[in-house]
mmCIF file of C-alpha atoms in Angstrom:
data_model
loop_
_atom_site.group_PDB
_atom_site.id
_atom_site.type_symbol
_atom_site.label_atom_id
_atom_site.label_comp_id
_atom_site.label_asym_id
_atom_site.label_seq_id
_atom_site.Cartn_x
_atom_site.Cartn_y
_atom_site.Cartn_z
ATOM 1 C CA UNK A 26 0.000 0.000 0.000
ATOM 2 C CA UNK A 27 2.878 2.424 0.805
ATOM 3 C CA UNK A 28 5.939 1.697 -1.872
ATOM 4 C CA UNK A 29 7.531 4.815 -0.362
ATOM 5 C CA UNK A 30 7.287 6.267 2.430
ATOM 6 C CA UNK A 31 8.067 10.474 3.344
ATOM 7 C CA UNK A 32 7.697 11.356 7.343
ATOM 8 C CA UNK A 33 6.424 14.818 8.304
ATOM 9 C CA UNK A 34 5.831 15.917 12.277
ATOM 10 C CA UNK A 35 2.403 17.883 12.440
ATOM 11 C CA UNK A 36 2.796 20.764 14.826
ATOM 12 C CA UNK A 37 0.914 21.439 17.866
ATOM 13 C CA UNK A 38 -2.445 22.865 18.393
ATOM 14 C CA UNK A 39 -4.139 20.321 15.104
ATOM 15 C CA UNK A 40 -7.043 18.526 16.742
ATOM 16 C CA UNK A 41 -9.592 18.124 13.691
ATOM 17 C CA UNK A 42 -12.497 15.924 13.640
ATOM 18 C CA UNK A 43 -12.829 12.909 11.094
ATOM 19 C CA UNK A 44 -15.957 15.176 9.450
ATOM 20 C CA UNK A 45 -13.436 18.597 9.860
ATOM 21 C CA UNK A 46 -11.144 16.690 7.320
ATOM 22 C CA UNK A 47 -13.861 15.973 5.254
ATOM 23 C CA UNK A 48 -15.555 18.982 5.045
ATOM 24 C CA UNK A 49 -12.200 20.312 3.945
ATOM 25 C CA UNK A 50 -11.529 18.248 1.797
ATOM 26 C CA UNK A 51 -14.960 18.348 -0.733
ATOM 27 C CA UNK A 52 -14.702 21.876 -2.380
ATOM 28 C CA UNK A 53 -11.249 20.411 -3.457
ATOM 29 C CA UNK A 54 -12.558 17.021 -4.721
ATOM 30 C CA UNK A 55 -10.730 15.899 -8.271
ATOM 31 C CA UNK A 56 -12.258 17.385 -11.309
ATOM 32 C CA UNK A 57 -10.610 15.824 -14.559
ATOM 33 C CA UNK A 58 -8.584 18.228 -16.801
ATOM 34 C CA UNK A 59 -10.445 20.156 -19.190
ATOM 35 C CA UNK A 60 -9.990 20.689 -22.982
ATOM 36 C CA UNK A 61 -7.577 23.177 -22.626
ATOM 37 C CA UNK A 62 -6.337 22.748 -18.857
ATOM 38 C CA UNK A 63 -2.923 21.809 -18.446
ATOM 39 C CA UNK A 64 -3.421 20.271 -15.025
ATOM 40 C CA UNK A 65 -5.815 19.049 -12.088
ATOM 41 C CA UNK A 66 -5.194 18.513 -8.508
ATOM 42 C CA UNK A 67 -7.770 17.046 -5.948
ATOM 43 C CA UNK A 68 -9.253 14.727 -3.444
ATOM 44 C CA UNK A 69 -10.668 11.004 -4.510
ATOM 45 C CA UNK A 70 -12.315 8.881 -2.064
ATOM 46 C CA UNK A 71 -9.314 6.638 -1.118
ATOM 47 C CA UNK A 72 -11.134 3.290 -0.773
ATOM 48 C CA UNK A 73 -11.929 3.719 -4.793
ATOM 49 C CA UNK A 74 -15.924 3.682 -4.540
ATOM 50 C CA UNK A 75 -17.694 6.363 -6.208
ATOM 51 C CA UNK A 76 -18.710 9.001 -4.225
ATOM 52 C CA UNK A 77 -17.126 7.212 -1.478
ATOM 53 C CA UNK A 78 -15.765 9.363 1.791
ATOM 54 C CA UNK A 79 -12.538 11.492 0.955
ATOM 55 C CA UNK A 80 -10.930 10.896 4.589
ATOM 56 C CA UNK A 81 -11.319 7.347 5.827
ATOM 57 C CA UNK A 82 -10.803 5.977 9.284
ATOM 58 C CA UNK A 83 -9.416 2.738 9.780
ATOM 59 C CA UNK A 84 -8.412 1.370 13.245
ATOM 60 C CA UNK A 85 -7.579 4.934 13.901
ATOM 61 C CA UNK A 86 -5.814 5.800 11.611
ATOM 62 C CA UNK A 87 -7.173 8.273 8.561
ATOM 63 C CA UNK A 88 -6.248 7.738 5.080
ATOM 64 C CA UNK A 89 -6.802 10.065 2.294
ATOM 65 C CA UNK A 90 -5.468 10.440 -1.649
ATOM 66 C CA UNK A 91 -5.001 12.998 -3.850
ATOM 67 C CA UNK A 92 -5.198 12.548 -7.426
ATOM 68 C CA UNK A 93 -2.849 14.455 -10.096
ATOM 69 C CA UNK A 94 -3.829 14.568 -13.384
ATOM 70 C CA UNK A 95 -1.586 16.442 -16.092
ATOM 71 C CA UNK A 96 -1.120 17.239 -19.864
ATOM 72 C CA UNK A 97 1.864 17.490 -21.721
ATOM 73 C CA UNK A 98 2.628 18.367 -25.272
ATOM 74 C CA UNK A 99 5.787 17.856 -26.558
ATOM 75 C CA UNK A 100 8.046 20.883 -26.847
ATOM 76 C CA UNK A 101 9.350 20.328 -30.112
ATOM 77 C CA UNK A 102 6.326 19.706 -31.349
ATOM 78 C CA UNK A 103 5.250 23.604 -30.104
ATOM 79 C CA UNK A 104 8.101 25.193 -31.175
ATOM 80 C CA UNK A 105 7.557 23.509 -34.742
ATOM 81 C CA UNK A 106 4.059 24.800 -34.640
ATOM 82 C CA UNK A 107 5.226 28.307 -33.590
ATOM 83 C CA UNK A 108 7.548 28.190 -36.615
ATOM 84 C CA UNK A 109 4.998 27.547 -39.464
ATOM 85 C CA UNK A 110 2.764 30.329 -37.839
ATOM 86 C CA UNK A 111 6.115 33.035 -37.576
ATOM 87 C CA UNK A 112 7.117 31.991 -41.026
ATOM 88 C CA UNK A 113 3.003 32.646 -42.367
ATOM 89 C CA UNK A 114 2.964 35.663 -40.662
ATOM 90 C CA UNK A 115 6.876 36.825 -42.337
ATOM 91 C CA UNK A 116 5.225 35.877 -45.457
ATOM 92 C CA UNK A 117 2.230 37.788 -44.906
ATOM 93 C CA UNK A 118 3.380 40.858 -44.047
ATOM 94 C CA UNK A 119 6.982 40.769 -44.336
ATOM 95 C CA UNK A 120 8.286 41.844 -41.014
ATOM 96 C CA UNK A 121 9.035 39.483 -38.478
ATOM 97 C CA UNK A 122 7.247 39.070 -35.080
ATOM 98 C CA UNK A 123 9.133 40.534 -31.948
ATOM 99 C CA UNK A 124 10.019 38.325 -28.446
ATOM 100 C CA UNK A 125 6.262 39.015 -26.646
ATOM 101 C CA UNK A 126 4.339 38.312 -29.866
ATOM 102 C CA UNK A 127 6.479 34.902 -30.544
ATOM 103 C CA UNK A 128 5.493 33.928 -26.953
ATOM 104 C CA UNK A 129 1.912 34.323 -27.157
ATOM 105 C CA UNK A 130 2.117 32.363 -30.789
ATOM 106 C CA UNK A 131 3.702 29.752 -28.512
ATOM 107 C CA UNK A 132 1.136 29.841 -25.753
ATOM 108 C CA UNK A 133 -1.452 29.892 -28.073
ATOM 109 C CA UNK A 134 -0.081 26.952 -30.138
ATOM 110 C CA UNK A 135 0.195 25.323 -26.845
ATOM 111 C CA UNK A 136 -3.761 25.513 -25.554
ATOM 112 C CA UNK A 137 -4.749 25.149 -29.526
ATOM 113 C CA UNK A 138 -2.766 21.167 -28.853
ATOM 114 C CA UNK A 139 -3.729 20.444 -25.275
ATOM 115 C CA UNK A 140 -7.008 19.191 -26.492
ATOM 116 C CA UNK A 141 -5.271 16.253 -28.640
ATOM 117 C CA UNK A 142 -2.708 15.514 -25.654
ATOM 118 C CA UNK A 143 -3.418 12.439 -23.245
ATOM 119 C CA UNK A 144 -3.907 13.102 -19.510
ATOM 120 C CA UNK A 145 -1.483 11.070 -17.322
ATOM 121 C CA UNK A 146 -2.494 10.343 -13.806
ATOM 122 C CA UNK A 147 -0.942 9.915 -10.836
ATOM 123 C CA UNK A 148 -2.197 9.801 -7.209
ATOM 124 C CA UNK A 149 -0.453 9.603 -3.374
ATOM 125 C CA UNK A 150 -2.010 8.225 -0.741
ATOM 126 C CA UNK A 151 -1.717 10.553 2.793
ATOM 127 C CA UNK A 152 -1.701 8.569 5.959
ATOM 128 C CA UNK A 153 -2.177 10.834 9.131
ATOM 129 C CA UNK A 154 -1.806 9.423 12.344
ATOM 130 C CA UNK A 155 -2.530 12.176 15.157
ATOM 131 C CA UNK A 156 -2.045 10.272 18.398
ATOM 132 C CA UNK A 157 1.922 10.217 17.444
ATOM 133 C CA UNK A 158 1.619 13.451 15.498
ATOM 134 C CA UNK A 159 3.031 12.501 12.007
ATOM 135 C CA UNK A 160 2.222 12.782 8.365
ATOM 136 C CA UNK A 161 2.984 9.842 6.340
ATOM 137 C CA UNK A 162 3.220 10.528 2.305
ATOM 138 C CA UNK A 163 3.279 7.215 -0.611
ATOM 139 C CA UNK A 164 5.525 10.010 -2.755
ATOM 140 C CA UNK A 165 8.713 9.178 -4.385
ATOM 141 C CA UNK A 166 10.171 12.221 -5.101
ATOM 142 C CA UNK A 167 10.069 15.759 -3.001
ATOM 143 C CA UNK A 168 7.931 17.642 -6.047
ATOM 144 C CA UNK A 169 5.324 15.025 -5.247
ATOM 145 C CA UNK A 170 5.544 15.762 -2.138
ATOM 146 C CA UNK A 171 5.292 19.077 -2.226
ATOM 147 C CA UNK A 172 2.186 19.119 -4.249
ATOM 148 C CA UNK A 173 0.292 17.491 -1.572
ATOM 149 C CA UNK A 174 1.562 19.649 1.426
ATOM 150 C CA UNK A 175 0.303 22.101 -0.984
ATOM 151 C CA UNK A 176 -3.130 20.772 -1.709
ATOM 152 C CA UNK A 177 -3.180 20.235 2.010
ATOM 153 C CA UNK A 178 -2.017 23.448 3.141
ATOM 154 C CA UNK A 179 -4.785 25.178 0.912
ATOM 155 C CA UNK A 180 -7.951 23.064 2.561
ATOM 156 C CA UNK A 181 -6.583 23.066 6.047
ATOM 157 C CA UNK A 182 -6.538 25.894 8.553
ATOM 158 C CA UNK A 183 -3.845 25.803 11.388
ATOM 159 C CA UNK A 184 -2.107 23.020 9.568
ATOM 160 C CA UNK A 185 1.630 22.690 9.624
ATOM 161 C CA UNK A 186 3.951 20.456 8.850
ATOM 162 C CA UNK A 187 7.782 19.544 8.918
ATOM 163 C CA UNK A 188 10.050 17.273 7.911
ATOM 164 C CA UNK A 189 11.291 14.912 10.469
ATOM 165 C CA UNK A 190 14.931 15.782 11.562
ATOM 166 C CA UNK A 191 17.225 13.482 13.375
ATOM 167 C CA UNK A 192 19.967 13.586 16.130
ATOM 168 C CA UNK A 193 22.134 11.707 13.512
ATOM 169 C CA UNK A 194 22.048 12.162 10.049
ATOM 170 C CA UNK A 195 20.644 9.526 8.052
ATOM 171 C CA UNK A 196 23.809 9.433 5.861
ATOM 172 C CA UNK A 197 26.569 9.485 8.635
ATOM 173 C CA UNK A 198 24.396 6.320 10.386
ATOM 174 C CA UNK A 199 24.291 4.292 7.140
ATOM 175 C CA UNK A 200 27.978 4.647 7.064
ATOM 176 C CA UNK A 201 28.610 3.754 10.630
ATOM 177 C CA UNK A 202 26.638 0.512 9.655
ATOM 178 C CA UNK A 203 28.674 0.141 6.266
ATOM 179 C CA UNK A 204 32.060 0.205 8.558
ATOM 180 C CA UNK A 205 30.748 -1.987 11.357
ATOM 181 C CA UNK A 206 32.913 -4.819 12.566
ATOM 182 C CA UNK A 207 29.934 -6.923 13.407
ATOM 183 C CA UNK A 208 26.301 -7.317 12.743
ATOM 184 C CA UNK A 209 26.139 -6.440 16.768
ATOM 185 C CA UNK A 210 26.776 -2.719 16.179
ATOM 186 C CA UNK A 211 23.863 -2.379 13.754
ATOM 187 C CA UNK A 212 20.059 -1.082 15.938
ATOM 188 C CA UNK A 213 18.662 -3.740 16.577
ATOM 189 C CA UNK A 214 15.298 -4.766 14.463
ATOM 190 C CA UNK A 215 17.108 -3.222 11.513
ATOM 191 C CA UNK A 216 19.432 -5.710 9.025
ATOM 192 C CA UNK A 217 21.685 -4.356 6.282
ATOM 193 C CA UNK A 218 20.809 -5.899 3.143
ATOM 194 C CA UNK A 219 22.260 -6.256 -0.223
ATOM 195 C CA UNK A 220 22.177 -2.999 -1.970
ATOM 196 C CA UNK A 221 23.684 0.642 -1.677
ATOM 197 C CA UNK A 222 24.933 3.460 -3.332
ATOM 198 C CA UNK A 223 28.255 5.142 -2.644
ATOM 199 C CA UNK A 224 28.945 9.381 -3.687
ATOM 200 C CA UNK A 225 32.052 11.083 -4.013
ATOM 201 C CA UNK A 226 31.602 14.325 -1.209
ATOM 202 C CA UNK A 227 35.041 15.637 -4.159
ATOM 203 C CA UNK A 228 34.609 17.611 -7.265
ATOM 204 C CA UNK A 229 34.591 14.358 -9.489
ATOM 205 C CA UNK A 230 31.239 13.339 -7.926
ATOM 206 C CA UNK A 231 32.184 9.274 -8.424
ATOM 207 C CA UNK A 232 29.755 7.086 -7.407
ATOM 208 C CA UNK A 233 29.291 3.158 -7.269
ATOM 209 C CA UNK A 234 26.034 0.701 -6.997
ATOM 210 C CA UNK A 235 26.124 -2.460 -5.596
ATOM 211 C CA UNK A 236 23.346 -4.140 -6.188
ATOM 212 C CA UNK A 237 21.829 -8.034 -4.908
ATOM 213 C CA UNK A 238 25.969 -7.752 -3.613
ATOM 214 C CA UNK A 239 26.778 -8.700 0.143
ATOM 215 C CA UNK A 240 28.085 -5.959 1.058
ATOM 216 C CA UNK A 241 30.110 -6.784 4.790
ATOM 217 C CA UNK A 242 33.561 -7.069 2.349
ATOM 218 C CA UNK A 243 36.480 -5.433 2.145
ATOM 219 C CA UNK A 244 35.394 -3.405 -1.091
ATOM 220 C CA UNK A 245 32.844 -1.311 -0.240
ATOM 221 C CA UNK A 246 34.676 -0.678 3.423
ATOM 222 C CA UNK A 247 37.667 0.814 1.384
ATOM 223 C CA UNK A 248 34.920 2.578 -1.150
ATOM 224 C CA UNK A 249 33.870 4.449 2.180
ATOM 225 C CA UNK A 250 37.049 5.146 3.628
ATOM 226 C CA UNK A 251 38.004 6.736 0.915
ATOM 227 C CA UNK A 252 35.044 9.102 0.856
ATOM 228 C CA UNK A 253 32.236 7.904 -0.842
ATOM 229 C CA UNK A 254 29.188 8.126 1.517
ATOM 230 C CA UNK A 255 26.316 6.373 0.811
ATOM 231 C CA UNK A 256 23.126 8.105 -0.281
ATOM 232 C CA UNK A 257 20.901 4.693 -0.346
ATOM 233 C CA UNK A 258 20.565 1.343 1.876
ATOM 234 C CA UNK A 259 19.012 -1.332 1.819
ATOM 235 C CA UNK A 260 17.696 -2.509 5.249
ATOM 236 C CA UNK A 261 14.627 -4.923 6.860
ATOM 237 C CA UNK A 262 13.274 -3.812 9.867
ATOM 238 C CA UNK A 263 12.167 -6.956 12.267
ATOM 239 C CA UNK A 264 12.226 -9.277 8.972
ATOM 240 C CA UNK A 265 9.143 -8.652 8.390
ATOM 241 C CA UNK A 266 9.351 -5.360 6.491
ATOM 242 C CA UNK A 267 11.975 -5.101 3.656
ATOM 243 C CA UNK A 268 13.012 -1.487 1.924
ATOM 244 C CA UNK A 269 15.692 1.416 0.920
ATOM 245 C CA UNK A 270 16.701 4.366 3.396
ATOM 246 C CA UNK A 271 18.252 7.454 1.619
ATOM 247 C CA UNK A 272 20.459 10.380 2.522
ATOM 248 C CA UNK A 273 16.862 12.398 3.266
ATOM 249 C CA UNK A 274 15.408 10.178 5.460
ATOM 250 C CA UNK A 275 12.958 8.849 2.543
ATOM 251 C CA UNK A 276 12.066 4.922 2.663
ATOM 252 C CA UNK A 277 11.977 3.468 -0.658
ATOM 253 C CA UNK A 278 11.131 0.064 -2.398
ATOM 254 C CA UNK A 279 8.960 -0.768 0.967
ATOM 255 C CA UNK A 280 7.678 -4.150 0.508
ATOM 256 C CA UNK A 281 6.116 -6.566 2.955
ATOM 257 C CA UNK A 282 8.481 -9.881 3.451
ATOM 258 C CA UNK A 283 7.144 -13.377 2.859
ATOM 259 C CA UNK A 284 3.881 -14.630 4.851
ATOM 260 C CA UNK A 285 2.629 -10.585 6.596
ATOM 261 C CA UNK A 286 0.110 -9.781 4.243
ATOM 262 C CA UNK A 287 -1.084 -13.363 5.335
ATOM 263 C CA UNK A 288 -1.414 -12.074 8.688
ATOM 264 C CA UNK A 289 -4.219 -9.864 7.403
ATOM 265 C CA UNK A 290 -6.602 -12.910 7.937
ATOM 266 C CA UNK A 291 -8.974 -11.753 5.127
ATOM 267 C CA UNK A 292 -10.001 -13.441 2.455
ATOM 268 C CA UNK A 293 -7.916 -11.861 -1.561
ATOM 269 C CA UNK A 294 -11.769 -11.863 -2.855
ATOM 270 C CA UNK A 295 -13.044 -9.367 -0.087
ATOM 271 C CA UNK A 296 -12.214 -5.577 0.118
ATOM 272 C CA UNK A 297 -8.973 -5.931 1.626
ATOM 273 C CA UNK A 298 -8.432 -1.942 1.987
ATOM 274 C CA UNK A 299 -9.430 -1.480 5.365
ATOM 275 C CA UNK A 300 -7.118 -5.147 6.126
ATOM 276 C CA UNK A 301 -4.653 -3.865 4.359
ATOM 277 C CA UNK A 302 -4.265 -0.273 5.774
ATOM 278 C CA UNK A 303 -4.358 -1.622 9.480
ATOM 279 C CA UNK A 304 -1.259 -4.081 8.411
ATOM 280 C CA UNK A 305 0.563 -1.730 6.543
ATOM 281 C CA UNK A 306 0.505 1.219 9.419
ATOM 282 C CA UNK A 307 0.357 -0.944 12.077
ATOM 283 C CA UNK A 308 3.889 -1.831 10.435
ATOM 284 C CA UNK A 309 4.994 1.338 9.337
ATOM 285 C CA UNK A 310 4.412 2.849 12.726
ATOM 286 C CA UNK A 311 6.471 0.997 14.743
ATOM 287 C CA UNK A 312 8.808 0.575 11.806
ATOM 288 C CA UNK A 313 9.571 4.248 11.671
ATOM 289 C CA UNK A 314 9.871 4.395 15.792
ATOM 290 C CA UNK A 315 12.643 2.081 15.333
ATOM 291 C CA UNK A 316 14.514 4.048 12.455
ATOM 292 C CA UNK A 317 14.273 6.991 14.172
ATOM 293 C CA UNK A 318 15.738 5.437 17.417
ATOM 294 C CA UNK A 319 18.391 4.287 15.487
ATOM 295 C CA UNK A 320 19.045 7.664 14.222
ATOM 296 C CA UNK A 321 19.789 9.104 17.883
ATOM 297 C CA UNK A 322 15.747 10.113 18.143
ATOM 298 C CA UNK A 323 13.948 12.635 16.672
ATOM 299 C CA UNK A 324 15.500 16.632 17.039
ATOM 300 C CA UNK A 325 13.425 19.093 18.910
ATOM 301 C CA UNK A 326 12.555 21.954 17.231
ATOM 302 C CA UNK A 327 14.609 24.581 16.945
ATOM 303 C CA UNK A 328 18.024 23.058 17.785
ATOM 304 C CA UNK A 329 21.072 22.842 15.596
ATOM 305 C CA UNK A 330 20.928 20.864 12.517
ATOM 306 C CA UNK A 331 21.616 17.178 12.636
ATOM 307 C CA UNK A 332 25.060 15.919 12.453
ATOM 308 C CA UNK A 333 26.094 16.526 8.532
ATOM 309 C CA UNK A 334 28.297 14.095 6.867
ATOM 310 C CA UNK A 335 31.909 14.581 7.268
ATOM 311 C CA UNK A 336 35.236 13.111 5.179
ATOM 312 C CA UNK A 337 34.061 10.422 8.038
ATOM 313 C CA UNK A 338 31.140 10.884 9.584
ATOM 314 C CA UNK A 339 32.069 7.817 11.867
ATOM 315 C CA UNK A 340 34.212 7.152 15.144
ATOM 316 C CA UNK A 341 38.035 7.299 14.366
ATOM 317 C CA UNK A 342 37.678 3.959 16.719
ATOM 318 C CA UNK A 343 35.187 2.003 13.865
ATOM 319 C CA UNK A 344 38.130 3.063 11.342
ATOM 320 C CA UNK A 345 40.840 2.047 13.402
ATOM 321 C CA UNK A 346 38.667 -1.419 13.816
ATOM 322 C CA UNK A 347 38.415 -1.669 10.195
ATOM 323 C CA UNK A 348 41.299 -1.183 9.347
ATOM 324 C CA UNK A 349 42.951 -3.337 11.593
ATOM 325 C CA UNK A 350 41.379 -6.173 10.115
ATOM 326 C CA UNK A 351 37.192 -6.266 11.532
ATOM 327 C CA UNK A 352 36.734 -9.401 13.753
ATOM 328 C CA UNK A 353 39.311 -10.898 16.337
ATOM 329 C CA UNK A 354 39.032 -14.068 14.287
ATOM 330 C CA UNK A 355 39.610 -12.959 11.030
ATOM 331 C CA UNK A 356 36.448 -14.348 9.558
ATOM 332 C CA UNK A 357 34.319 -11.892 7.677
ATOM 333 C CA UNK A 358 32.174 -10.644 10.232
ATOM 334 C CA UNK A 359 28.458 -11.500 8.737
#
């Protein structure tokens, strides 16, 4: 249900009602794009029925969706448009038209196609859990994410939201579990797994993927050492929830390990939505607890910014472990 996952704290003084949510949410409700529209934002019922509730409640926990629908024309195809019409109009009259009127040829070339172009949609689901105070977002990429604070921000009054901020920084705690001697010094409920990607902090901007590679090995300790910090990793929290943490404290790739959804109990020809929300927050939840305990705990507001990556954002006594050859035995470590 969640393939991504971005955390935001809600601040104090936000106690709505299920029906406040709702009643904020229907003069926004999702309106397909219109001949010449560009693009549509707004709220579908997130259970999928027609004319369904836009805010549902499920074991506590409310669930809404936004819907994005967009056009796009290609620009080549504009600009080729625009031509024929400047080169009529040379023809014409023989002078040739100045900046402003060769953008509103292009704008108008631009609504005069949007009626042939195909709408693309997209939609994120919004998980808000109030008892703990947090916004949970199904967005992959920040200008998702932004579009539905937005959308948000516009329907709710005395709304706001931030980004969760750690005592450590996500990047400096992946590398501390890159470098570690033994699977001991990883949190415990979280596993590395077999994927990460390494950046160059140096002008040259290297970087290297390993991918479905075990990665406790000499080569990606020295790729480390000698600078390149990760920006993704691939943990499991409590193996029961598999998925990718990245420099921004994003969760990516979530997906549910073999036999939980089974724990759901309900039958794959009923409406599994409200099953499947209660499984997937009731593991997200204490899933993100965990990471965030692993990451020192969460940063009260207004303090200094979590620790930023350094050359080595790790204790000089990890490196001096590493480098002195990881385990007392001299077996790879895990």
């Amino acid at each position: 249900m969640f393939k991504n996952v971005m955390v935001y704290r809600i601040g104090e003084g936000f106690a709505p009602t299920l029906a406040d949510v709702q009643a904020a949410l229907e003069p926004m409700q999702f309106v397909e794009c219109g001949a010449s529209q560009e693009k549509s934002i707004g709220w579908i019922p997130p259970r999928g029925e027609a004319h369904g509730p836009l805010v549902e409640s499920v074991a506590g926990q409310w669930i809404m969706k936004l819907m994005i629908e967009s056009k796009a024309v290609p620009g080549n195809v504009v600009r080729r448009k625009a031509d024929e019409r400047i080169a009529e109009i040379e023809a014409a009259t023989g002078r040739k038209p100045g900046k402003k009127e060769k953008r509103d040829l292009m704008d108008e070339v631009l609504l005069s196609l949007l009626p042939q172009a195909f709408a693309r949609q997209s939609s994120v689901l919004v998980w808000m859990d109030l008892d703990k105070r947090r916004l949970v977002l199904n967005a992959g990429s920040q200008g998702k994410a932004d579009e539905v604070m937005s959308a948000l921000m516009n329907v709710m009054g005395g709304l706001s939201v931030s980004l969760i901020q750690t005592v450590t920084s996500p990047q400096a705690a992946m590398t501390q579990w890159l470098l570690a001697p033994t699977p001991d010094e990883w949190p415990a409920d979280l596993t590395v797994e077999r994927e990460t990607v390494l950046k160059s902090t140096g002008e040259d901007a290297a970087s290297v993927r390993f991918t479905r590679h075990h990665l406790a090995n000499d080569d990606v300790r020295k790729h480390v050492l000698e600078g390149k910090l990760p920006t993704q990793l691939a943990l499991s929290w409590d193996g029961r929830v598999a998925f990718v943490l990245t420099e921004t404290l994003q969760l990516k790739k979530v997906q549910y390990l073999d036999g939980v959804m089974d724990e759901s109990g309900t039958d794959k020809n009923e409406d599994r939505f409200d099953a499947d929300v209660a499984l997937s927050t009731g593991l997200l939840a204490p899933l993100i607890d965990s990471l965030i305990e692993a990451l020192g705990g969460e940063m009260e507001l207004g303090a200094a910014g979590a620790d930023a990556p350094t050359e080595n954002p790790v204790p000089k006594t990890v490196i001096s472990t590493v480098l002195a050859g990881g385990a007392d035995d001299g077996d790879p470590p895990f």
